[in-house]
Tab-separated table of C-alpha atoms in Angstrom:
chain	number	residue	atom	x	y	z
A	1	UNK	CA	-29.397	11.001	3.660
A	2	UNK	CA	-30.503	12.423	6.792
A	3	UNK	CA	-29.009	15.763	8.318
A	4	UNK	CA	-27.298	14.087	10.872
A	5	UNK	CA	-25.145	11.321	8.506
A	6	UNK	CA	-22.966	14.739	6.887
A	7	UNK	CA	-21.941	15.296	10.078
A	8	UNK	CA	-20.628	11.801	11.076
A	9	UNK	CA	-19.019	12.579	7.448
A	10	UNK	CA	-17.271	15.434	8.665
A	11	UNK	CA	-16.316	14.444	12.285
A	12	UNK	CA	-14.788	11.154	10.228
A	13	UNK	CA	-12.420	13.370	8.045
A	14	UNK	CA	-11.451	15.161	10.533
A	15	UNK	CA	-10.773	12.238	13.114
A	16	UNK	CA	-8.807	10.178	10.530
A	17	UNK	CA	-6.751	13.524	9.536
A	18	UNK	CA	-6.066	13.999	13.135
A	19	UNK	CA	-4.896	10.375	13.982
A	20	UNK	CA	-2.660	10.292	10.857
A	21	UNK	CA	-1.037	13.945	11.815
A	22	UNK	CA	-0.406	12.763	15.293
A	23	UNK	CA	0.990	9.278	13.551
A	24	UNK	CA	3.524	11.647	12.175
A	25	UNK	CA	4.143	13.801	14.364
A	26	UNK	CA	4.883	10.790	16.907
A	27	UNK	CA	7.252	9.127	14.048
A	28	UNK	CA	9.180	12.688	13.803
A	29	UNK	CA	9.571	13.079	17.773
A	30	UNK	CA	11.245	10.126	17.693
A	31	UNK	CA	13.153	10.052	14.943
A	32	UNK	CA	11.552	7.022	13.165
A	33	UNK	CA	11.751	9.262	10.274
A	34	UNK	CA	13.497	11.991	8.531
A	35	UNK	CA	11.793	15.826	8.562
A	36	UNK	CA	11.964	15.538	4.649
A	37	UNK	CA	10.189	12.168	4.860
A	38	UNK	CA	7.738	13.594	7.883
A	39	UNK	CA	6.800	16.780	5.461
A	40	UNK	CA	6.040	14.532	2.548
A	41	UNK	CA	4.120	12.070	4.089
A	42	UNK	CA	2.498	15.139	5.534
A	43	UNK	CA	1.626	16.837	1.867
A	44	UNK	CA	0.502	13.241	1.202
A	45	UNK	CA	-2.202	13.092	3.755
A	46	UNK	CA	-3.124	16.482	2.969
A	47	UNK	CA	-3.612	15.413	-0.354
A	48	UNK	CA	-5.887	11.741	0.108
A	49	UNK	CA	-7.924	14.100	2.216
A	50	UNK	CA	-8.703	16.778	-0.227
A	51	UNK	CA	-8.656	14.628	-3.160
A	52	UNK	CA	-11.412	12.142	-1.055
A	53	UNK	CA	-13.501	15.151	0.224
A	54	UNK	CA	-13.842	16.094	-3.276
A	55	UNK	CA	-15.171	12.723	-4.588
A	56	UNK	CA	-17.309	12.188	-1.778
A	57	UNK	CA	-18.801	16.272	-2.589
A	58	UNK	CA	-19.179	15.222	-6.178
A	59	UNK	CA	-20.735	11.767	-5.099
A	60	UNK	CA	-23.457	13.439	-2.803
A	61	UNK	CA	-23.830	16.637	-5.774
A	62	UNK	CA	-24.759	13.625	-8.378
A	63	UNK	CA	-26.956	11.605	-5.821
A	64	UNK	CA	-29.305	14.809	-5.561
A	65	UNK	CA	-29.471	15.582	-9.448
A	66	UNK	CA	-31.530	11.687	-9.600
């Protein structure tokens, strides 16, 4: 994979991590939501986003070992 495809990678995560914070953050200005709801689904993001970054590290770690 060329040089240039990690860093599509990288401006992707953080894009999609953006959008979903400002998602929130626009559901807890207006009160769609609860702040208890807001910081969960918050931790939740955090969490797809780490847990996906780390499977996509591993995926591209294996890829070079072949």
């Amino acid at each position: 994979m060329p040089k240039n495809g990690t860093s599509k990678i990288v401006v992707g995560i953080a894009a999609s991590f953006t959008g979903l914070a400002g998602a929130i953050i626009f559901l807890l200005a207006t009160k769609t939501v609860t702040v208890q709801m807001g910081a969960l689904m918050f931790v939740a993001s955090v969490g797809m986003h780490l847990g996906f970054g780390i499977l996509i590290a591993v995926y591209r770690l294996i890829s070079k070992l072949e």
